[in-house]
Short mmCIF file of N, CA and C in Angstrom, two decimals:
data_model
loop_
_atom_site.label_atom_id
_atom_site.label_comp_id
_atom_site.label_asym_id
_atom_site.label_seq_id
_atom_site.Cartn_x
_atom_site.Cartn_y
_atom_site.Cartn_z
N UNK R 1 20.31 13.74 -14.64
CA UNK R 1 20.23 12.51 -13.88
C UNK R 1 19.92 11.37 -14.85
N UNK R 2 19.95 9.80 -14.27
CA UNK R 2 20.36 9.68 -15.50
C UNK R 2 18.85 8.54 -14.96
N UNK R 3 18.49 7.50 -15.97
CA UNK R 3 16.96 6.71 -15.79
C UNK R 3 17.67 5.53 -14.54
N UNK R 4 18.67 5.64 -14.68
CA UNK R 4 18.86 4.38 -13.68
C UNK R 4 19.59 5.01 -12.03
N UNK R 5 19.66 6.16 -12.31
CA UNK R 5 19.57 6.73 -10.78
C UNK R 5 18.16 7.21 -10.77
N UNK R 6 17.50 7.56 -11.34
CA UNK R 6 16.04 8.00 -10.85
C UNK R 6 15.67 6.75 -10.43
N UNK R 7 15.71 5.29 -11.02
CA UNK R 7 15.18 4.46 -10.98
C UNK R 7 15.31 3.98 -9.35
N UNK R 8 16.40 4.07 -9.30
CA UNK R 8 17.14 3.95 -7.80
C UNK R 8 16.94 5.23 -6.63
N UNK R 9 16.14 6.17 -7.05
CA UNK R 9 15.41 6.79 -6.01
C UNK R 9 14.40 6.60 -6.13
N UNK R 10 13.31 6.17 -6.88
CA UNK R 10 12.22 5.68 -7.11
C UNK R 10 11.96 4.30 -5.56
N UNK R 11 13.01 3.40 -6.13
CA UNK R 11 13.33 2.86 -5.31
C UNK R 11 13.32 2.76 -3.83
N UNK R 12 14.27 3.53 -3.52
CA UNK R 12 13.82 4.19 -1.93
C UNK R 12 13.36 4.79 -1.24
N UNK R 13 12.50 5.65 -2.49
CA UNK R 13 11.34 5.87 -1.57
C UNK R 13 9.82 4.96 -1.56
N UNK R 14 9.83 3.83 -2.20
CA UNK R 14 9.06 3.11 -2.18
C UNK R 14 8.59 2.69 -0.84
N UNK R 15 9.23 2.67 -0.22
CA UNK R 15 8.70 2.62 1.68
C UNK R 15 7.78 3.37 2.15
N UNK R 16 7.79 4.83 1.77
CA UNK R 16 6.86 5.73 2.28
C UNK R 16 6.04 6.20 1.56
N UNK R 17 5.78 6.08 0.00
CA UNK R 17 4.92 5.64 -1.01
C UNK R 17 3.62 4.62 -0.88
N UNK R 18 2.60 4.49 -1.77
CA UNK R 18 1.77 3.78 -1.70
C UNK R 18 2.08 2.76 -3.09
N UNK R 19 1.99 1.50 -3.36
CA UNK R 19 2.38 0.76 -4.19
C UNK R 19 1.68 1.53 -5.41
N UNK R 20 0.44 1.81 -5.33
CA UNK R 20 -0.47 2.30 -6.29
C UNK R 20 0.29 3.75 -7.49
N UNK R 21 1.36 4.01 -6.05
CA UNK R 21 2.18 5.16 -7.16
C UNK R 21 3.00 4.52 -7.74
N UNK R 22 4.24 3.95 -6.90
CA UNK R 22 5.53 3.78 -6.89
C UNK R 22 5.27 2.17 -8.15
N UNK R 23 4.60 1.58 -8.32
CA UNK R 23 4.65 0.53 -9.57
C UNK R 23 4.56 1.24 -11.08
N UNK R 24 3.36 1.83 -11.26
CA UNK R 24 3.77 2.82 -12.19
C UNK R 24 4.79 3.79 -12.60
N UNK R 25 5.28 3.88 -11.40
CA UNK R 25 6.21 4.66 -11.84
C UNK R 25 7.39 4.32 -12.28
N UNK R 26 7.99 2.62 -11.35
CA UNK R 26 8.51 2.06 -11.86
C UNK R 26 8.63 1.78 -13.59
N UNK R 27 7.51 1.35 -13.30
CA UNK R 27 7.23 0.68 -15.29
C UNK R 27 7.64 1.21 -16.14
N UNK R 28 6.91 2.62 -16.24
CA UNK R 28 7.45 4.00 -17.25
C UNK R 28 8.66 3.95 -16.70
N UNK R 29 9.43 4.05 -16.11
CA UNK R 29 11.13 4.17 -16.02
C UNK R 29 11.68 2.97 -16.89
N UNK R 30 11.60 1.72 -16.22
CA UNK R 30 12.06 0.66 -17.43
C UNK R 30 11.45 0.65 -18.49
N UNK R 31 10.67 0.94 -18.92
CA UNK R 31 10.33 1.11 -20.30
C UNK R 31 10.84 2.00 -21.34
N UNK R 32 11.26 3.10 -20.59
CA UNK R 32 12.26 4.57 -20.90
C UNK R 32 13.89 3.50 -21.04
N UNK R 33 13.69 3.07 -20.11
CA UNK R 33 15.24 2.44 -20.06
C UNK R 33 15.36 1.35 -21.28
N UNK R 34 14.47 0.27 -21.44
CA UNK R 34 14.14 -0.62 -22.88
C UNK R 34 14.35 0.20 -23.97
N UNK R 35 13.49 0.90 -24.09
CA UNK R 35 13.26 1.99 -25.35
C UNK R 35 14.36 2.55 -25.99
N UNK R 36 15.16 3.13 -25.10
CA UNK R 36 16.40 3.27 -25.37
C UNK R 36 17.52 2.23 -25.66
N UNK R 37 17.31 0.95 -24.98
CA UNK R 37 18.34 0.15 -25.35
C UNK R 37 18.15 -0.64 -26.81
N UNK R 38 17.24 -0.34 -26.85
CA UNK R 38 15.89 -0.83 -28.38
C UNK R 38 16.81 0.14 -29.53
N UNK R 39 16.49 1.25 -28.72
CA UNK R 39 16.67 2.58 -30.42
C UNK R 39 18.58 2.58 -30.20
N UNK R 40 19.33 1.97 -29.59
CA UNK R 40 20.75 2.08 -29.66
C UNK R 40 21.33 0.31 -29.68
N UNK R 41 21.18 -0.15 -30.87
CA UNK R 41 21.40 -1.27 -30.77
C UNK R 41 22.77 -1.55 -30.24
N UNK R 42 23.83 -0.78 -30.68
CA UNK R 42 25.00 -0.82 -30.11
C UNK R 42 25.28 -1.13 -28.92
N UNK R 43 24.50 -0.86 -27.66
CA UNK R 43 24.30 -0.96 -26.66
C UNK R 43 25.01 -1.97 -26.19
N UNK R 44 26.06 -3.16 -25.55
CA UNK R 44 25.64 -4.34 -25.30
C UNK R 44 25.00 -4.43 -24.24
N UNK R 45 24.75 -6.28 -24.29
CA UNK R 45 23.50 -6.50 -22.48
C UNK R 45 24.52 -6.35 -21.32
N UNK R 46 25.47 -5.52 -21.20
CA UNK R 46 25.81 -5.46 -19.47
C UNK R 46 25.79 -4.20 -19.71
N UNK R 47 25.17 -3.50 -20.61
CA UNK R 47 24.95 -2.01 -20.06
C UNK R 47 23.97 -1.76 -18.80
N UNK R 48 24.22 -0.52 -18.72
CA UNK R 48 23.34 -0.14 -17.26
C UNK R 48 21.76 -0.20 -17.89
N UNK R 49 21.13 -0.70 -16.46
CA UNK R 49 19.78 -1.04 -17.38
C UNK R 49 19.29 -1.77 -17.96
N UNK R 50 20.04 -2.26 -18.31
CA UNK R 50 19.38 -3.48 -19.53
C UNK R 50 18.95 -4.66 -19.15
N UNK R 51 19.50 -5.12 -17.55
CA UNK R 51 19.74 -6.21 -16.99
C UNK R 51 18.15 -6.14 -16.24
N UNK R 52 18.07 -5.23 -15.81
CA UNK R 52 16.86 -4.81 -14.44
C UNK R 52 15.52 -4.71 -15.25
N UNK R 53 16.06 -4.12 -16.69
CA UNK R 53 14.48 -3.37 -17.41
C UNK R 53 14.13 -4.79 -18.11
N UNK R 54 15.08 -5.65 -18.65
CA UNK R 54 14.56 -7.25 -19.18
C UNK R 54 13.86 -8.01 -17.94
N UNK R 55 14.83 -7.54 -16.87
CA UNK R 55 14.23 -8.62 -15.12
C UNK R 55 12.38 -8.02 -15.28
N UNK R 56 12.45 -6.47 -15.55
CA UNK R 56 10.61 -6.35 -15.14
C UNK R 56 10.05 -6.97 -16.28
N UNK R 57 10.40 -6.90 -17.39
CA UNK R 57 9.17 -7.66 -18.39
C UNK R 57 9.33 -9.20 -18.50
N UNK R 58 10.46 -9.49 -17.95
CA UNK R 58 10.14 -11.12 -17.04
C UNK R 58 9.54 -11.66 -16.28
N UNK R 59 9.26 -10.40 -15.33
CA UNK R 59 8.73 -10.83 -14.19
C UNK R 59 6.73 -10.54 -14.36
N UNK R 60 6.90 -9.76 -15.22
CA UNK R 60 5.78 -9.91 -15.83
C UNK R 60 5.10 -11.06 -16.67
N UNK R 61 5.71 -11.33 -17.18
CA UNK R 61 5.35 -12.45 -17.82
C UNK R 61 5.36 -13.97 -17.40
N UNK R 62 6.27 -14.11 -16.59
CA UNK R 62 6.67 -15.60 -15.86
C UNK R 62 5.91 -15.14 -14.08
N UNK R 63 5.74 -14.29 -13.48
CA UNK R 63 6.00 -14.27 -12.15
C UNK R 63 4.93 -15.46 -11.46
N UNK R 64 3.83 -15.73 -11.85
CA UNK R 64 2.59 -16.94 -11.78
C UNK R 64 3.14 -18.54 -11.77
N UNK R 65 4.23 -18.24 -12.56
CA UNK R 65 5.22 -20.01 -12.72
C UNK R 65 6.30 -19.68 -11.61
N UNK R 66 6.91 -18.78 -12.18
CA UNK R 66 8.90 -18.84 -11.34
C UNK R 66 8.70 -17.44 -10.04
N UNK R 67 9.27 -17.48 -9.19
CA UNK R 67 9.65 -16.82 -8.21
C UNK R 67 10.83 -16.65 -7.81
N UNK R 68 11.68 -17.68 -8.32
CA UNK R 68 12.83 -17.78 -7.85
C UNK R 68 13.78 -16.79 -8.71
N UNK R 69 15.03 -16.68 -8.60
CA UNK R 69 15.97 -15.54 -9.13
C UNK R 69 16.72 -16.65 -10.31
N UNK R 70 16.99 -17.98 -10.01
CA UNK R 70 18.03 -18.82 -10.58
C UNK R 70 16.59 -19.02 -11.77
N UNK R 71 15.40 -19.00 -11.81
CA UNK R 71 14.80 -19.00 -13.25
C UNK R 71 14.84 -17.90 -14.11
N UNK R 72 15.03 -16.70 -13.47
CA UNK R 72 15.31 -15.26 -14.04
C UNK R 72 16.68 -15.12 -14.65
N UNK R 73 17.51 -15.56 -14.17
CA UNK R 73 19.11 -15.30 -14.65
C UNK R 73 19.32 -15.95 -15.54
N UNK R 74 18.90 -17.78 -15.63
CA UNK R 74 18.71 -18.58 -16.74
C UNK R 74 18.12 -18.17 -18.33
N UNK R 75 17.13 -17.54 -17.98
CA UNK R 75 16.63 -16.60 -19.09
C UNK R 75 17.29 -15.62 -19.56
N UNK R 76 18.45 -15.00 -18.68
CA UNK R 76 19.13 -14.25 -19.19
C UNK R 76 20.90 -14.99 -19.56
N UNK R 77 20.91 -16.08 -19.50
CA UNK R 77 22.28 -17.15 -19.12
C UNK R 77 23.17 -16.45 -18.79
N UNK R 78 22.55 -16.06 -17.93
CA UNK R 78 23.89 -15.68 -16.50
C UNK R 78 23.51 -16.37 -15.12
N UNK R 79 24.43 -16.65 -14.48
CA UNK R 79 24.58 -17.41 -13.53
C UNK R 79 23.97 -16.45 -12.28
N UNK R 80 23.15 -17.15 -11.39
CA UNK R 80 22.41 -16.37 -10.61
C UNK R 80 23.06 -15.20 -9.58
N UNK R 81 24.53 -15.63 -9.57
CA UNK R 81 24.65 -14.59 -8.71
C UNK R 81 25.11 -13.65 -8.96
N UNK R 82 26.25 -13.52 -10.77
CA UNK R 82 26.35 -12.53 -11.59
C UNK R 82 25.43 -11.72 -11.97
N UNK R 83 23.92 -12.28 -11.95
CA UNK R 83 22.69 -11.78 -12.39
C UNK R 83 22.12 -10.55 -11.12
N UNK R 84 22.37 -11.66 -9.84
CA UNK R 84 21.77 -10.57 -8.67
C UNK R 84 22.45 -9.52 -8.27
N UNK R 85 24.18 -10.06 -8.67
CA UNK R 85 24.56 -8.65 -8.51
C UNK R 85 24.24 -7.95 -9.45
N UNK R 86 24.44 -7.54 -10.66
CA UNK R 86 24.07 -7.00 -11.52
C UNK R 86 22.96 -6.23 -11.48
N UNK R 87 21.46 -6.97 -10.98
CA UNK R 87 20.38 -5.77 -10.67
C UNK R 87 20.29 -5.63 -9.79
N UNK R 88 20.91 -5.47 -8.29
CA UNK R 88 21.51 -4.99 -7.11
C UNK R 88 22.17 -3.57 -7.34
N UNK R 89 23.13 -3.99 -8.57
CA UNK R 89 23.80 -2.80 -9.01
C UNK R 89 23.22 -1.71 -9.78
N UNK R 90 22.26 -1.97 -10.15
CA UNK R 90 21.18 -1.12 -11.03
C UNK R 90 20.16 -0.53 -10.52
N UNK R 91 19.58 -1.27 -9.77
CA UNK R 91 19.00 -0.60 -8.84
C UNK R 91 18.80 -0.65 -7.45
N UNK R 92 19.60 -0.92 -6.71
CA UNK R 92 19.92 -0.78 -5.46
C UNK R 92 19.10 -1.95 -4.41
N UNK R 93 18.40 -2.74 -5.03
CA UNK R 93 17.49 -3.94 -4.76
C UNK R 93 17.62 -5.22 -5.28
N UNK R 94 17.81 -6.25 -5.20
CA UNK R 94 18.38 -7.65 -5.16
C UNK R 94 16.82 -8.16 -5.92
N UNK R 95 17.21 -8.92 -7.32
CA UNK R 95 16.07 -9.08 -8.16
C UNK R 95 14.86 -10.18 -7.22
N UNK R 96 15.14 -10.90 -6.47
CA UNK R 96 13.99 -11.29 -5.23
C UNK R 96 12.93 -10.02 -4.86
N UNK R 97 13.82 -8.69 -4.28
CA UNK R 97 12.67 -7.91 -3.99
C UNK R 97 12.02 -7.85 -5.01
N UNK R 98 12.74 -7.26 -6.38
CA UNK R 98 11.88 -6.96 -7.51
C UNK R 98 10.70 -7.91 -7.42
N UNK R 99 10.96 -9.07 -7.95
CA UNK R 99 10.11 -10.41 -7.80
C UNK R 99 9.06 -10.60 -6.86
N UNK R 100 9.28 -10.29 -5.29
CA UNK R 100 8.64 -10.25 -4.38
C UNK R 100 7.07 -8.82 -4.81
N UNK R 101 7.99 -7.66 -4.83
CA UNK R 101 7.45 -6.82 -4.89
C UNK R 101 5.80 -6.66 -5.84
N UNK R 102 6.48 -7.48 -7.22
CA UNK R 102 5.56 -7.51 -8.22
C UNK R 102 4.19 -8.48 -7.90
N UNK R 103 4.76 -9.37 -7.36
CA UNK R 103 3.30 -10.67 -6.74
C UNK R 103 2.52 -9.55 -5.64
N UNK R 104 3.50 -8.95 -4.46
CA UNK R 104 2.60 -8.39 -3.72
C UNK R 104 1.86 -7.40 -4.00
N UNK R 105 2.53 -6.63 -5.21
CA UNK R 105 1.74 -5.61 -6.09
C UNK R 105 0.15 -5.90 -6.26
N UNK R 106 0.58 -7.16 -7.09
CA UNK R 106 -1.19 -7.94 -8.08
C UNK R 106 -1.53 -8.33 -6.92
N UNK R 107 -1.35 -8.90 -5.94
CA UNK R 107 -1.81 -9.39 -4.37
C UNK R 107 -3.07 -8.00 -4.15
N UNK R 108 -2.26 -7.14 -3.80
CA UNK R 108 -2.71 -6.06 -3.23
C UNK R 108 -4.10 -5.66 -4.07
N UNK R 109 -3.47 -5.35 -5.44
CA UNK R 109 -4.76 -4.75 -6.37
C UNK R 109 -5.46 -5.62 -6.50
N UNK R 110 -5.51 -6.94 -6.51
CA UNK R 110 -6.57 -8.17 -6.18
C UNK R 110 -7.62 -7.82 -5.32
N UNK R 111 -6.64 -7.97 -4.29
CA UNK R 111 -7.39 -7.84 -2.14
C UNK R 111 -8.27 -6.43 -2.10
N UNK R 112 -8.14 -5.44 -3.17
CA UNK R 112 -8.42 -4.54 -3.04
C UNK R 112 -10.01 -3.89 -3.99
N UNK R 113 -9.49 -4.79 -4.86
CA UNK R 113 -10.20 -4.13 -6.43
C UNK R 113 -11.31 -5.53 -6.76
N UNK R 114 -11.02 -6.76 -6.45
CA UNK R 114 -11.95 -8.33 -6.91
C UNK R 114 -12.48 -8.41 -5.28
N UNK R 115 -13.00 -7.99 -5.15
CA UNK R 115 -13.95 -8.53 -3.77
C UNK R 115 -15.20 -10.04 -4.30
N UNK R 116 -15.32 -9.93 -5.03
CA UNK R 116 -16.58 -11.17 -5.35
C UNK R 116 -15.40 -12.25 -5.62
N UNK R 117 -14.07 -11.86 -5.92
CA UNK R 117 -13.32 -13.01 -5.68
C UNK R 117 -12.49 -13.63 -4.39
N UNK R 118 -12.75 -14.64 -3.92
CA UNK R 118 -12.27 -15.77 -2.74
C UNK R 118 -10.86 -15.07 -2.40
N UNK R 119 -10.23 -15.35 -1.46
CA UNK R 119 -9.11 -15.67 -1.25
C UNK R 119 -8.45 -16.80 -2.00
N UNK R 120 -8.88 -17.30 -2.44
CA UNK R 120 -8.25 -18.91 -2.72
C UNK R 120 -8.09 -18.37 -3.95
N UNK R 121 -9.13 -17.86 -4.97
CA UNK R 121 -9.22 -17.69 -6.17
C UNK R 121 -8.28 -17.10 -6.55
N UNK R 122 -7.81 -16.11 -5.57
CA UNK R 122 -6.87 -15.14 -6.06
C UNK R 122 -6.07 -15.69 -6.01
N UNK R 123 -5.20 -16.49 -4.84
CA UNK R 123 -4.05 -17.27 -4.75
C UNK R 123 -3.64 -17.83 -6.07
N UNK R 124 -4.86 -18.60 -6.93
CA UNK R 124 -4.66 -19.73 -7.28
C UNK R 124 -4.25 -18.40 -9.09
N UNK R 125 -4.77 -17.65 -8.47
CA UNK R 125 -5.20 -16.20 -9.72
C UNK R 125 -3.33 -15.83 -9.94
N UNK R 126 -3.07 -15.64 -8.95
CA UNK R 126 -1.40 -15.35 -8.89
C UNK R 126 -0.64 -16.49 -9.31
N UNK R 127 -1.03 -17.81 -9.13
CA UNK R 127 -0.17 -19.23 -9.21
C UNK R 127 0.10 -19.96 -7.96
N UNK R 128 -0.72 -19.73 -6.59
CA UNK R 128 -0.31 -20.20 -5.62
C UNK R 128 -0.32 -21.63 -5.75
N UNK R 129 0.16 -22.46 -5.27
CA UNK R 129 -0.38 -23.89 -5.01
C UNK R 129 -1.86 -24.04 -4.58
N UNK R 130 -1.63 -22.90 -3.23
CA UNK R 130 -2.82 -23.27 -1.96
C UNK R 130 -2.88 -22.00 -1.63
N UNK R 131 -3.97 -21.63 -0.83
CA UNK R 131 -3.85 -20.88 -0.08
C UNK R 131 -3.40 -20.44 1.44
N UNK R 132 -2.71 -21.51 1.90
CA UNK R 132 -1.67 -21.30 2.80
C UNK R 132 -0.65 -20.60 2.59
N UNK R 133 -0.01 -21.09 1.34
CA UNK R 133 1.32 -20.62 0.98
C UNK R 133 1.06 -18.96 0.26
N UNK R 134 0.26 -18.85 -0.17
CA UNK R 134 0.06 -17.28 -0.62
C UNK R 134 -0.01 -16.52 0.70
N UNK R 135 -0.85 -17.10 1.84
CA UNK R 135 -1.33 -16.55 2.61
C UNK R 135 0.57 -16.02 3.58
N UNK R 136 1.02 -17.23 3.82
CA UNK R 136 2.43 -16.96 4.18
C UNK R 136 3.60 -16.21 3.39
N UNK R 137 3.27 -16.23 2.30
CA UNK R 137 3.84 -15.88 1.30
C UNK R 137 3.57 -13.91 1.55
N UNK R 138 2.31 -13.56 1.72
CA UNK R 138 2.37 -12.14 1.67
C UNK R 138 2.27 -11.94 3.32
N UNK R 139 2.66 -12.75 4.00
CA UNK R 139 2.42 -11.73 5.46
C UNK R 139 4.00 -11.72 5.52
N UNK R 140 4.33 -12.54 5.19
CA UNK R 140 6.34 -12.46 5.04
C UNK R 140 6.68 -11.02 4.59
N UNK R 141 6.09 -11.12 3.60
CA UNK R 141 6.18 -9.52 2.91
C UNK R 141 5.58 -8.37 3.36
N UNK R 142 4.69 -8.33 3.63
CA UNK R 142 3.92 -7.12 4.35
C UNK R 142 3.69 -7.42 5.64
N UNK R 143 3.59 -8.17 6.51
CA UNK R 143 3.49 -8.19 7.94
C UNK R 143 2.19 -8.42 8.13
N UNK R 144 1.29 -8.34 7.40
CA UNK R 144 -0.23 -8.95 7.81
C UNK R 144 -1.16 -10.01 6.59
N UNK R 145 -1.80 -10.56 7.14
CA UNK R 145 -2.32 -11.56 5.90
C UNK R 145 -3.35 -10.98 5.08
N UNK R 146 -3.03 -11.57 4.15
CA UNK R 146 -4.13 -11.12 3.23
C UNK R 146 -5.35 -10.73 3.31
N UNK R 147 -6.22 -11.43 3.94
CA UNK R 147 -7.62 -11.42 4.80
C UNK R 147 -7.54 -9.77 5.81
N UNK R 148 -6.61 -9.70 6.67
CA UNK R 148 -6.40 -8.43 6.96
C UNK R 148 -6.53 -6.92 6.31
N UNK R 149 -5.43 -7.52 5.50
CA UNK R 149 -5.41 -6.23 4.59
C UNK R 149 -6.04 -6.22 3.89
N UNK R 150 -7.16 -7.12 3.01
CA UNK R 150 -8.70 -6.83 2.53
C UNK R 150 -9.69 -6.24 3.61
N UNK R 151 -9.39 -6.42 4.47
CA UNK R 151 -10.70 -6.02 5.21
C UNK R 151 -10.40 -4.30 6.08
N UNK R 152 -8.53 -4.07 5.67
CA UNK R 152 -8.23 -2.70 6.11
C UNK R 152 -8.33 -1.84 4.97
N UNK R 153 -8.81 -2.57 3.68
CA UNK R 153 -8.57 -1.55 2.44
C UNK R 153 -9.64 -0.91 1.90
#
């Protein structure tokens, strides 16, 4: 099997998973997938992989400033929608979820793990503006607000 179909069952079962697995497990996969595109320079960038495993250590690094997909593709100068298809095609998820996924990730281990820290703090901890918009921002995504799901965790 190959890292970018595992990656893509990784993927779907992320629904019935707990983030606490399924992010790690992610990581070590693109990193397997980097590593390799690292030790085969030959490689070019529209190989499989290459597109999705650069999107996570982007999204790592920028996700506090950019959210959007058209700042992600720019970094890669491809045009946003060559870009979304592309890690659509890689891993079966449209680089927004990716994106989405990763804020609600640190959201979560925040709400979960910094209790002496505010709501606000954290917002502002992720890059929110406010804490409205974080607050809307993760019930969009998970279906309950933040405040909730601190106090169910």
């Amino acid at each position: 099997m190959s890292l970018v179909e595992a990656l893509r069952i990784v993927s779907r079962l992320s629904s019935s998973l707990p983030d606490d697995f399924i992010f790690p497990q992610l990581h070590i996969l693109l990193q397997v997938i980097d590593t390799f595109r690292i030790e085969n320079d030959g490689i070019n960038a529209s190989a499989k992989g290459h597109i999705s495993s650069r999107l996570y250590e982007a999204i790592i690094k920028h996700y506090k400033e950019h959210r959007d997909v058209e700042f992600y593709a720019n970094l890669f100068c491809l045009s946003p929608k060559y870009f979304s298809t592309s890690v659509k095609r890689e891993t079966g998820h449209s680089a927004n979820y990716w994106i989405q996924q990763h804020v609600i990730h640190i959201s979560k281990t925040l709400l979960r793990t910094e209790h002496k820290m505010t709501l606000q703090e954290i917002s502002e901890n992720i890059g929110f503006p406010d804490l409205a918009t974080f607050s809307r921002y993760f019930k969009r995504a998970t279906g309950i607000s933040p405040s909730e799901y601190r106090k169910n965790s």
